[in-house]
Short mmCIF file of C-alpha atoms in Angstrom, two decimals:
data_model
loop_
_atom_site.label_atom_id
_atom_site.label_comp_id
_atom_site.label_asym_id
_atom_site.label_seq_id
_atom_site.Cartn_x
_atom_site.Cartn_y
_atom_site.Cartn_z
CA UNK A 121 76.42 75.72 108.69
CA UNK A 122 73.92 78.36 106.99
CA UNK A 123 72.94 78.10 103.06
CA UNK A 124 70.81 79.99 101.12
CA UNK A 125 68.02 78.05 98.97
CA UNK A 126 67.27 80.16 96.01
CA UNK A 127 64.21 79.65 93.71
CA UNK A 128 64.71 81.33 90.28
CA UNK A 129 63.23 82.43 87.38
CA UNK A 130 61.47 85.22 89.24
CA UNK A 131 61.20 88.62 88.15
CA UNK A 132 62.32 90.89 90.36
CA UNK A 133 59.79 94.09 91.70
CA UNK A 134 60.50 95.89 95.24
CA UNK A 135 62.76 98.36 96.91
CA UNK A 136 65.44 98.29 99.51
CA UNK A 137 67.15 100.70 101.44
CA UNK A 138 71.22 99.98 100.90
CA UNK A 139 73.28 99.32 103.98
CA UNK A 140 75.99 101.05 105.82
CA UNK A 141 79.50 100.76 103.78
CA UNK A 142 81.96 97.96 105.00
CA UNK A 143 84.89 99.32 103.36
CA UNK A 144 84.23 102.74 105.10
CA UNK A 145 82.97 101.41 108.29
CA UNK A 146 86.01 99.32 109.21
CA UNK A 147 88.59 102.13 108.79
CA UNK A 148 86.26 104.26 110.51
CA UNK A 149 85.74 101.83 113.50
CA UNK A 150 89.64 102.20 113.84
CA UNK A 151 90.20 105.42 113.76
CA UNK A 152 87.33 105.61 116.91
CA UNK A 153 90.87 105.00 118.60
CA UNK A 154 92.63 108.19 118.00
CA UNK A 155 89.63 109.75 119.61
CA UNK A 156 89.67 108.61 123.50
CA UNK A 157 86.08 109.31 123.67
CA UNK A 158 82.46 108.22 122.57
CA UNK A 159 81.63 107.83 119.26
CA UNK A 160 78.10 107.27 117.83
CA UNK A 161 77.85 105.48 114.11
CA UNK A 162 75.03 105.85 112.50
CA UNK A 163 73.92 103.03 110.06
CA UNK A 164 76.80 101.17 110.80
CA UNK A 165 75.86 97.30 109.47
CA UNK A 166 75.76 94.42 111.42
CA UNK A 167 78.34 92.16 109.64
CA UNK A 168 80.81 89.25 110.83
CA UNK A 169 83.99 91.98 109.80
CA UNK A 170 81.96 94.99 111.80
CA UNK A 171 81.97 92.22 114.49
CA UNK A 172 85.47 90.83 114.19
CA UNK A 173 86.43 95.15 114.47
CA UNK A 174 84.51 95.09 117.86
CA UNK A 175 86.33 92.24 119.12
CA UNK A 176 89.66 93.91 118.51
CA UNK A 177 88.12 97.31 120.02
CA UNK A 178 87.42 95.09 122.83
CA UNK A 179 90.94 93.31 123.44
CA UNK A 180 92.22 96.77 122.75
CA UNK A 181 90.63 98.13 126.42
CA UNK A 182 87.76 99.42 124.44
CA UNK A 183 83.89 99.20 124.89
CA UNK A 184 81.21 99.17 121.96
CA UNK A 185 78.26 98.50 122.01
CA UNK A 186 74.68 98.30 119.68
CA UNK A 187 71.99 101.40 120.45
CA UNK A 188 69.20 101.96 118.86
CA UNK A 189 71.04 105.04 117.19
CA UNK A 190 73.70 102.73 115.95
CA UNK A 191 77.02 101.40 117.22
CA UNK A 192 78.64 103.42 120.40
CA UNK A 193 82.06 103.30 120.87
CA UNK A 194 84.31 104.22 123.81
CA UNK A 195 88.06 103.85 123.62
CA UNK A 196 88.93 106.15 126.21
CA UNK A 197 89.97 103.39 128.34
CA UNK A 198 92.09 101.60 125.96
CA UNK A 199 95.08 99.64 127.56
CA UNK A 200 96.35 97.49 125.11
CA UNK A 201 98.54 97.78 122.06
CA UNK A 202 98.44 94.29 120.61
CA UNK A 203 96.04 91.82 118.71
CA UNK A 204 95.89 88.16 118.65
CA UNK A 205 97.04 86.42 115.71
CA UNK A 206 93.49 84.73 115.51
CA UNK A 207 91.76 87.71 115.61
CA UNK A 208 94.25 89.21 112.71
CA UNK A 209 93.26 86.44 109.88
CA UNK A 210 89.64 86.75 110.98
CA UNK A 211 89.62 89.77 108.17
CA UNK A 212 91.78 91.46 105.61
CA UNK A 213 90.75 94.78 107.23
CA UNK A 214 92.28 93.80 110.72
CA UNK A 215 95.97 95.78 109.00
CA UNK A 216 94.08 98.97 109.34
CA UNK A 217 94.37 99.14 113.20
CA UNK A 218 97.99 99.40 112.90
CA UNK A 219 98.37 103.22 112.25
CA UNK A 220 95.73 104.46 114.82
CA UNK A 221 97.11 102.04 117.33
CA UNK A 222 100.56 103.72 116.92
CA UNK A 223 99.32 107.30 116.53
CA UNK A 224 97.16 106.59 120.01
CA UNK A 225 100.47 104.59 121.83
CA UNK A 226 103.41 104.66 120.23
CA UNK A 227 104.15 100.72 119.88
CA UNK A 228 102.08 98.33 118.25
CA UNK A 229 102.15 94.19 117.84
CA UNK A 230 100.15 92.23 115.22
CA UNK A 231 100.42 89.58 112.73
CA UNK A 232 99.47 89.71 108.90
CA UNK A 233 95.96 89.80 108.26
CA UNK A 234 93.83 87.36 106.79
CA UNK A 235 90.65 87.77 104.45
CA UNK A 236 89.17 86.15 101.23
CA UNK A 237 92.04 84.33 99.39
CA UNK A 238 92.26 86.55 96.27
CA UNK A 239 96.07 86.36 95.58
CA UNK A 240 98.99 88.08 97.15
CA UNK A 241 98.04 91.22 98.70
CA UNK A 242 101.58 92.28 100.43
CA UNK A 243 101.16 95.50 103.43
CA UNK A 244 104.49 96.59 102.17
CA UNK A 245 103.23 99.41 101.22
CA UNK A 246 101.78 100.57 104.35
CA UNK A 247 105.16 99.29 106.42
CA UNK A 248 106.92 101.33 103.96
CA UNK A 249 104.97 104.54 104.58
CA UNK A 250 104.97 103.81 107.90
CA UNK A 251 108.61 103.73 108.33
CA UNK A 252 108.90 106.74 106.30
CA UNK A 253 106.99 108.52 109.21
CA UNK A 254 109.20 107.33 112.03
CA UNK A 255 107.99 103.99 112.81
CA UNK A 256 110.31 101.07 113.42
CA UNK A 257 109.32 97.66 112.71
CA UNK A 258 110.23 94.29 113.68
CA UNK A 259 109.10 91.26 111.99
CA UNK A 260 109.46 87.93 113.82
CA UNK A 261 108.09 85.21 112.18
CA UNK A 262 104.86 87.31 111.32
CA UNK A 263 104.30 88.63 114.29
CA UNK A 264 105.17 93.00 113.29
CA UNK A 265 106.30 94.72 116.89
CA UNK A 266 106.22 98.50 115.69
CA UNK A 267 107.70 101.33 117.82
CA UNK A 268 107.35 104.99 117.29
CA UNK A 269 108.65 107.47 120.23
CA UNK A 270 107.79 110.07 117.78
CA UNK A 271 105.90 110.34 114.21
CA UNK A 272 106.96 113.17 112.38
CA UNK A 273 104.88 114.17 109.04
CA UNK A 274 106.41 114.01 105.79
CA UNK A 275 105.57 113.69 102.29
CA UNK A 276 104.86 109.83 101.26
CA UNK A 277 104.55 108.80 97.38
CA UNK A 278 102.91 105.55 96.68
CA UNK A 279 103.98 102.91 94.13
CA UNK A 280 100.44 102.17 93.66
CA UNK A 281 97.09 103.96 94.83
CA UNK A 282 96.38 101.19 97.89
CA UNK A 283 93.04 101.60 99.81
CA UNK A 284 94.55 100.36 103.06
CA UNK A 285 97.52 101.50 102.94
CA UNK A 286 95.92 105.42 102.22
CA UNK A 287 93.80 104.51 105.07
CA UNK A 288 96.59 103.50 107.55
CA UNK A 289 98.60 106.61 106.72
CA UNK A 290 96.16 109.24 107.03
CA UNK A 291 95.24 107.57 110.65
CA UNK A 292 98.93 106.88 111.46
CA UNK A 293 99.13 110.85 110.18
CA UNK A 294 96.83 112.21 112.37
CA UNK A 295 99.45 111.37 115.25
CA UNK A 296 102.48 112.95 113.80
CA UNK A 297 103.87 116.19 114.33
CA UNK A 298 103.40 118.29 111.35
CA UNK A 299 102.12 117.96 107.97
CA UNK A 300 101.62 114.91 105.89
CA UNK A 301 101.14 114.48 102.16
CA UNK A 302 100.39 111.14 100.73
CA UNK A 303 100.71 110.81 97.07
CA UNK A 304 99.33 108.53 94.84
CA UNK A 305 97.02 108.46 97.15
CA UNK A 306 93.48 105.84 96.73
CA UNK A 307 90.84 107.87 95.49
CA UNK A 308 87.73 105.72 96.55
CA UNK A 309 84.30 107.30 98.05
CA UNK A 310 85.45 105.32 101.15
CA UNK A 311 88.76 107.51 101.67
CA UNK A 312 86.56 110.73 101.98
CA UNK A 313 84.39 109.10 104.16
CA UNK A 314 86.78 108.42 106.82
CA UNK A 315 88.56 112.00 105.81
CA UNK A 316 84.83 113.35 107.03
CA UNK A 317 84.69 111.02 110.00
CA UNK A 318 87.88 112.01 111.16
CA UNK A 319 87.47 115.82 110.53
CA UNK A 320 83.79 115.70 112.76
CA UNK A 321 86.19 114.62 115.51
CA UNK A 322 88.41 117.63 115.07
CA UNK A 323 91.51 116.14 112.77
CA UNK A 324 92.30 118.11 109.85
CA UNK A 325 92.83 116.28 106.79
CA UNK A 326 91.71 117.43 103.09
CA UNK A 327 92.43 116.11 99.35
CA UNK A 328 90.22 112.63 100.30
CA UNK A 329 88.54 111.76 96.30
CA UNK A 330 92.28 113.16 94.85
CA UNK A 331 95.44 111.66 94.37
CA UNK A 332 97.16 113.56 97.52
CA UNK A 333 95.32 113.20 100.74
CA UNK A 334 96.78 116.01 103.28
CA UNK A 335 96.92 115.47 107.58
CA UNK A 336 97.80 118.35 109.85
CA UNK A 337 98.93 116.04 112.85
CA UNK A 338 99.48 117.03 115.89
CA UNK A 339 96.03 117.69 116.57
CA UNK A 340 93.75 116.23 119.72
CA UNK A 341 90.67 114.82 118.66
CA UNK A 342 87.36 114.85 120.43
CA UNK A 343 84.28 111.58 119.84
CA UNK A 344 80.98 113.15 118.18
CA UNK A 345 78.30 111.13 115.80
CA UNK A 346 78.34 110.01 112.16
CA UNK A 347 76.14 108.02 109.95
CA UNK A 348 78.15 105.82 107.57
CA UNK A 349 78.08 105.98 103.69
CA UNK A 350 75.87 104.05 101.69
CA UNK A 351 77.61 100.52 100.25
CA UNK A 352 78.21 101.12 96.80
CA UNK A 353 79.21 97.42 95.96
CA UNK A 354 75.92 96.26 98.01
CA UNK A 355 74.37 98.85 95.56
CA UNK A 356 75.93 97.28 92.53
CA UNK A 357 75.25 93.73 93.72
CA UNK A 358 71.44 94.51 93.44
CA UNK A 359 71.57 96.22 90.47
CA UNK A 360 72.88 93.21 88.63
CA UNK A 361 70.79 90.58 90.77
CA UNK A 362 67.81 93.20 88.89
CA UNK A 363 69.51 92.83 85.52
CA UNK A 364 69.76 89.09 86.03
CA UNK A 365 66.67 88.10 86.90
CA UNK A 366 64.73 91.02 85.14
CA UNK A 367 62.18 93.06 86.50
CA UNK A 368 62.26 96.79 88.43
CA UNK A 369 64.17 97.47 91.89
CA UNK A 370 64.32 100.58 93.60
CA UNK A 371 67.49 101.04 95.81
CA UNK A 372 66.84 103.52 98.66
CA UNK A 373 70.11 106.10 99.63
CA UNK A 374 72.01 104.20 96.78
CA UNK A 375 74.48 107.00 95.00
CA UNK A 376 75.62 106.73 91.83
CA UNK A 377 78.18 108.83 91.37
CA UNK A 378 80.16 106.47 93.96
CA UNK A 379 79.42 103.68 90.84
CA UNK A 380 78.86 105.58 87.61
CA UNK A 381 81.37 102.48 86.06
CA UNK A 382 78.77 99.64 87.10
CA UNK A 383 75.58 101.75 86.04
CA UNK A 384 77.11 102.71 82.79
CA UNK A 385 77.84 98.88 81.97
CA UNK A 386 74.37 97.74 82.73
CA UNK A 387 72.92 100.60 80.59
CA UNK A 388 74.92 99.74 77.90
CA UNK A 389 73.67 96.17 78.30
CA UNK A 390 69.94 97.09 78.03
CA UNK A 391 68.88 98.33 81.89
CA UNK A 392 67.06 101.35 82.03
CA UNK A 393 68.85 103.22 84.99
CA UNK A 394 67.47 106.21 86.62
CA UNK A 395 69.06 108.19 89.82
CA UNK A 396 68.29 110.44 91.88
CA UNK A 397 68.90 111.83 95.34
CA UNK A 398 66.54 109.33 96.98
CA UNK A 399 68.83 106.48 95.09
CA UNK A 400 68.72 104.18 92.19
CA UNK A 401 66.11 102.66 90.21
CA UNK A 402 67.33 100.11 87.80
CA UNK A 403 64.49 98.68 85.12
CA UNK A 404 65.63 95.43 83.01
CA UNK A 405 62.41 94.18 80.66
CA UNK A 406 64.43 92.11 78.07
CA UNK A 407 67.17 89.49 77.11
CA UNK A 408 70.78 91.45 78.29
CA UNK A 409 73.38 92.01 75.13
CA UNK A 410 77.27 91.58 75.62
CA UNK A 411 79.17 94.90 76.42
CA UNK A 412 82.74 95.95 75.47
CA UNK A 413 85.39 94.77 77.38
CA UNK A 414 85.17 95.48 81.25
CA UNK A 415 88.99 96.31 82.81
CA UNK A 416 88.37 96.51 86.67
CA UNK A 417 91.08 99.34 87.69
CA UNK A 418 91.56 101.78 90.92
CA UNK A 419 89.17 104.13 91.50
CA UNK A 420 87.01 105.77 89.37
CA UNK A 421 87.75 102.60 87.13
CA UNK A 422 85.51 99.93 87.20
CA UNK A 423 85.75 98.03 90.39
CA UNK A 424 87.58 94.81 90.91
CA UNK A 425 84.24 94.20 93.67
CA UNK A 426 81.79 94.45 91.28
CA UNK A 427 83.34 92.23 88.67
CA UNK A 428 81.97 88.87 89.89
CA UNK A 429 78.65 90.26 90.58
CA UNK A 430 78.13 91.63 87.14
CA UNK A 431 80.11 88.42 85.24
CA UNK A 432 76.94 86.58 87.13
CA UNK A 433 74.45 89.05 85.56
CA UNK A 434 75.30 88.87 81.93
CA UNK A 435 75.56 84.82 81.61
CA UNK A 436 72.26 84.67 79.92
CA UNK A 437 73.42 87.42 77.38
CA UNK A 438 73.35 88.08 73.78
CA UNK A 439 76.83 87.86 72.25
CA UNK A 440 80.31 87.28 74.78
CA UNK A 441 81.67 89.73 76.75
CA UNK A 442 85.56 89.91 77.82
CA UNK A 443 86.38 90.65 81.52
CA UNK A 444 90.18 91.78 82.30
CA UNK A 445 91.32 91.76 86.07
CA UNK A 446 93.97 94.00 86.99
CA UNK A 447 93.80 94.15 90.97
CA UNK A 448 93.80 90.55 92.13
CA UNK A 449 95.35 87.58 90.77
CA UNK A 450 92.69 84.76 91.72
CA UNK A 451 89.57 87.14 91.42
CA UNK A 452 88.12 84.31 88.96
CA UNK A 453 87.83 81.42 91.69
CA UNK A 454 83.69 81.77 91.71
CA UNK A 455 83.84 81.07 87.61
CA UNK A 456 84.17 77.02 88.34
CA UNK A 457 81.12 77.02 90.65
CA UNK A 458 78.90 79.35 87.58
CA UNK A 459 80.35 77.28 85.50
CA UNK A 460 77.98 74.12 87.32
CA UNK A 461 75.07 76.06 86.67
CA UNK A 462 75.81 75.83 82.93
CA UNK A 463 77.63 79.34 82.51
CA UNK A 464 79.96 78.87 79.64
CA UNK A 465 83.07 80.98 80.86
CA UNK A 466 86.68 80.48 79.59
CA UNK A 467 89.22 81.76 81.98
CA UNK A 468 93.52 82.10 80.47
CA UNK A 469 95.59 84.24 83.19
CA UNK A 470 93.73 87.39 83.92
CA UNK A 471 91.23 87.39 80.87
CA UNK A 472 88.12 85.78 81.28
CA UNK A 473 85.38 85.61 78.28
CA UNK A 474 81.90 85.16 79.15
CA UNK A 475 79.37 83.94 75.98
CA UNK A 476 75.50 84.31 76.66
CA UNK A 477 73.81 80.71 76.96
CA UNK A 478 69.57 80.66 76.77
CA UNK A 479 69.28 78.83 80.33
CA UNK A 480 71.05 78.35 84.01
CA UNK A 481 70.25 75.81 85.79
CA UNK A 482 69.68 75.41 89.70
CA UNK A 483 72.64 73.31 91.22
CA UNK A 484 74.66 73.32 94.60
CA UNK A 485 77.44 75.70 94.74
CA UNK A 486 80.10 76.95 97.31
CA UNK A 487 80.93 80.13 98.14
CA UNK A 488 85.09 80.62 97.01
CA UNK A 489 84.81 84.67 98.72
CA UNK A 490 82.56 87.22 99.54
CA UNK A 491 82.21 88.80 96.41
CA UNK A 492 82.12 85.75 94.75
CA UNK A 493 79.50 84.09 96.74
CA UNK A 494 77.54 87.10 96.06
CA UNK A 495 77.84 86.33 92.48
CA UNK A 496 76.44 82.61 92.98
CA UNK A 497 73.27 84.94 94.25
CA UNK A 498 72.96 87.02 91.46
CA UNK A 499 72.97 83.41 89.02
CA UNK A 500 70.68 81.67 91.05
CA UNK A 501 68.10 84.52 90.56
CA UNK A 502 68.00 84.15 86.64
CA UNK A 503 68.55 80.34 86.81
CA UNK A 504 65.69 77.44 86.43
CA UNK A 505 65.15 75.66 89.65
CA UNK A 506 66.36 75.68 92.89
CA UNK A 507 69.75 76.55 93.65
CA UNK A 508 71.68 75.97 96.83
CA UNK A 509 74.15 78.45 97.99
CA UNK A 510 76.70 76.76 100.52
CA UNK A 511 79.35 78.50 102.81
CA UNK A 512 78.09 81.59 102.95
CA UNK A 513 79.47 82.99 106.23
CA UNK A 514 81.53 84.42 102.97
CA UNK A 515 78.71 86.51 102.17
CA UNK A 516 78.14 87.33 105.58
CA UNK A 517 81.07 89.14 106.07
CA UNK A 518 79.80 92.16 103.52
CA UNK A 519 75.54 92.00 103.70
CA UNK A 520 74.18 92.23 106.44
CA UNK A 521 70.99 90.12 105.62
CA UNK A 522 71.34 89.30 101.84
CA UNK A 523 68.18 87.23 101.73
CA UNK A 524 66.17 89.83 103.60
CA UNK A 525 66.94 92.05 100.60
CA UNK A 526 66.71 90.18 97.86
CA UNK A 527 63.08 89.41 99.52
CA UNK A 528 62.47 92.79 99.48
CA UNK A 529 63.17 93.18 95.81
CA UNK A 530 60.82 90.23 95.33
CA UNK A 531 63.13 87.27 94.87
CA UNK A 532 62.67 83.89 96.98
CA UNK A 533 64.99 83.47 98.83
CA UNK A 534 65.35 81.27 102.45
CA UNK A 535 68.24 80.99 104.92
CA UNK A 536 68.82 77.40 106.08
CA UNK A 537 70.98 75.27 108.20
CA UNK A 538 72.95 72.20 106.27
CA UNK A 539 72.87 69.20 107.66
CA UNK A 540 76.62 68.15 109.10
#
């Protein structure tokens, strides 16, 4: 099993260009379906959930395969309507095949998804919207056998503005006959990216970055190419591995208007933060200072992603800083493994407080989820000694090479296998 041995106490200097999004690319790689063609993704990231998408493309009928370009995709012949249970808890994500698999054949079988173990994170609300468009659903002990002989569009109001369940409508939508309006709708950078994708092949959808996202179904769509959004949380993970550890890093293609939230925390903790359109520079040349109270929230809020990440950049802080999350009941899990490394965090309920201490120290720690795990990274840069980050096919799931990077920004950083 692969660790990562981190030496800290380094200040940071160097540049890296930021990966392909995994929250848009996944969706995206989905939606490939509704084409029947070739698609060509431009930097599209090598990641276990971009790979765990290929495998279902490929039990699906599909082919894809790595060019030098990027990731080609052919689902024109596509003869299958159902995925494995063990392919369905490889990711969270795997939910998001359910509307283009309907809008492409009419039935569909999965299971619920798996993914990091954040708390309950129900798909009622994309059955619901679902049904609302004509589907009907069975659910057998887990296993959902959905049927649609015809979608019809219709306006759908969310309880609450879900990413995948936006995601799973507009792709479900671009099946139906007529017009659909989803309300409430998610309002991440990701939703207009696969609004874009999807409109390159011919679809007609507008609103994506607004609360109502509107499909014209109906429509046949064609492949074509399309390179892949820049990963804001990526983005914001090296920002704070900068503020950590101190020191300059450049971050090529980075955009900050997809994370104005994260930049204007670490500004107000003492980074100097500078943007334009060839990315983000982020500058840190002294001791952080506690910020006001960070809420994570939907979209444009601060996000629930990036908490972890910059929780692990502000442990060495002046003053205590107060951390509320509102998304996901167990987003706290990576606190007991800082906590080793001398953080001093209290955690009651969703609140967690976070007071400055002088030094970290280098210990072993697990990796509890992906974001957390990155978090772990971002410590072990500002901490004394050597610290050994273990179970990290976590990490793996959402950086594609995370100690290529942070070698590029000047850290040290090595990839290792444990001993069994």
């Amino acid at each position: 099993m692969s660790q990562l041995l981190i030496q800290g106490g380094r200040r940071l200097d160097g540049e890296v260009r930021v990966q392909g999004a995994k929250n848009s690319v996944l969706p995206i790689l989905a939606a490939t379906l509704l084409t029947g063609d070739t698609v060509l993704l431009g930097n599209c990231p090598h990641l276990r959930d971009v790979e765990a998408s290929i495998q279902i493309l490929r039990t699906l009928g599909c082919d894809a395969r790595w060019e030098a370009e990027g990731l080609a995709v052919d689902t024109s012949r596509m003869d299958g309507c159902a995925i494995s249970d063990a392919l369905m808890r490889e990711m969270r994500s795997s939910a998001i095949f359910l509307g283009a698999i309907l809008a492409r054949c009419g039935q569909a079988e999965i299971s619920y998804p798996g993914g990091c173990e954040l708390g309950p994170r129900p798909i009622d609300l994309h059955l619901a919207g679902l049904r609302s468009l004509g589907v009907e659903i069975q659910d057998a002990g887990g296993i959902l056998r959905c049927r649609a002989a015809r979608l019809r569009g219709r306006e759908i109001v969310l309880s609450f503005p879900s990413v995948g369940a936006t995601e799973n409508l507009m792709l479900a939508a671009c099946g139906a006959e007529g017009t659909t309006s989803i309300c409430n709708a998610a309002r991440e950078p990701e939703i207009t990216d696969l609004q874009n994708f999807l409109n390159v092949c011919g679809a007609r959808v507008s609103g994506g970055g607004s609360s109502t996202v509107v499909v014209e179904g109906g429509r046949k769509l064609h492949g074509g190419a399309y390179t892949v959004m820049p990963d804001r949380i990526v983005a914001a993970t090296y920002l704070c591995a900068a503020a950590a550890a101190g020191g300059t890093a450049l971050l090529r293609d980075a955009r900050e208007q997809h994370l104005s939230t994260v930049t204007a925390v670490l500004r107000q903790a003492g980074c100097d933060i500078v943007s334009d359109q060839a990315g983000i520079a982020c500058v840190c040349q002294r001791r952080l200072r506690a910020v006001r109270t960070v809420r994570t929230a939907p979209y444009p809020g601060f996000p629930t992603d990036a908490q972890a990440v910059l929780m692990a950049s502000l442990l060495r802080s002046r003053g205590a800083t107060v951390f509320e999350e509102n998304i996901f009941e167990n987003r706290y899990r990576h606190v007991d493994e800082l906590v080793r490394m001398g953080a001093d965090i209290q955690v009651s309920g969703r609140t967690a407080v976070v007071t400055g201490v002088e030094t970290l120290q280098g210990a072993p720690v697990r990796c509890t989820d992906l974001r957390g795990g990155a978090a772990l990274c971002v410590a072990a840069l500002a901490a004394e000694g050597e610290t050994r980050v273990m179970e990290i096919g976590h990490i793996d799931r959402g950086y594609e090479s995370m100690e290529r990077d942070l070698r590029a920004l000047g850290a040290c950083v090595r990839r290792t296998e444990a001993e069994a």
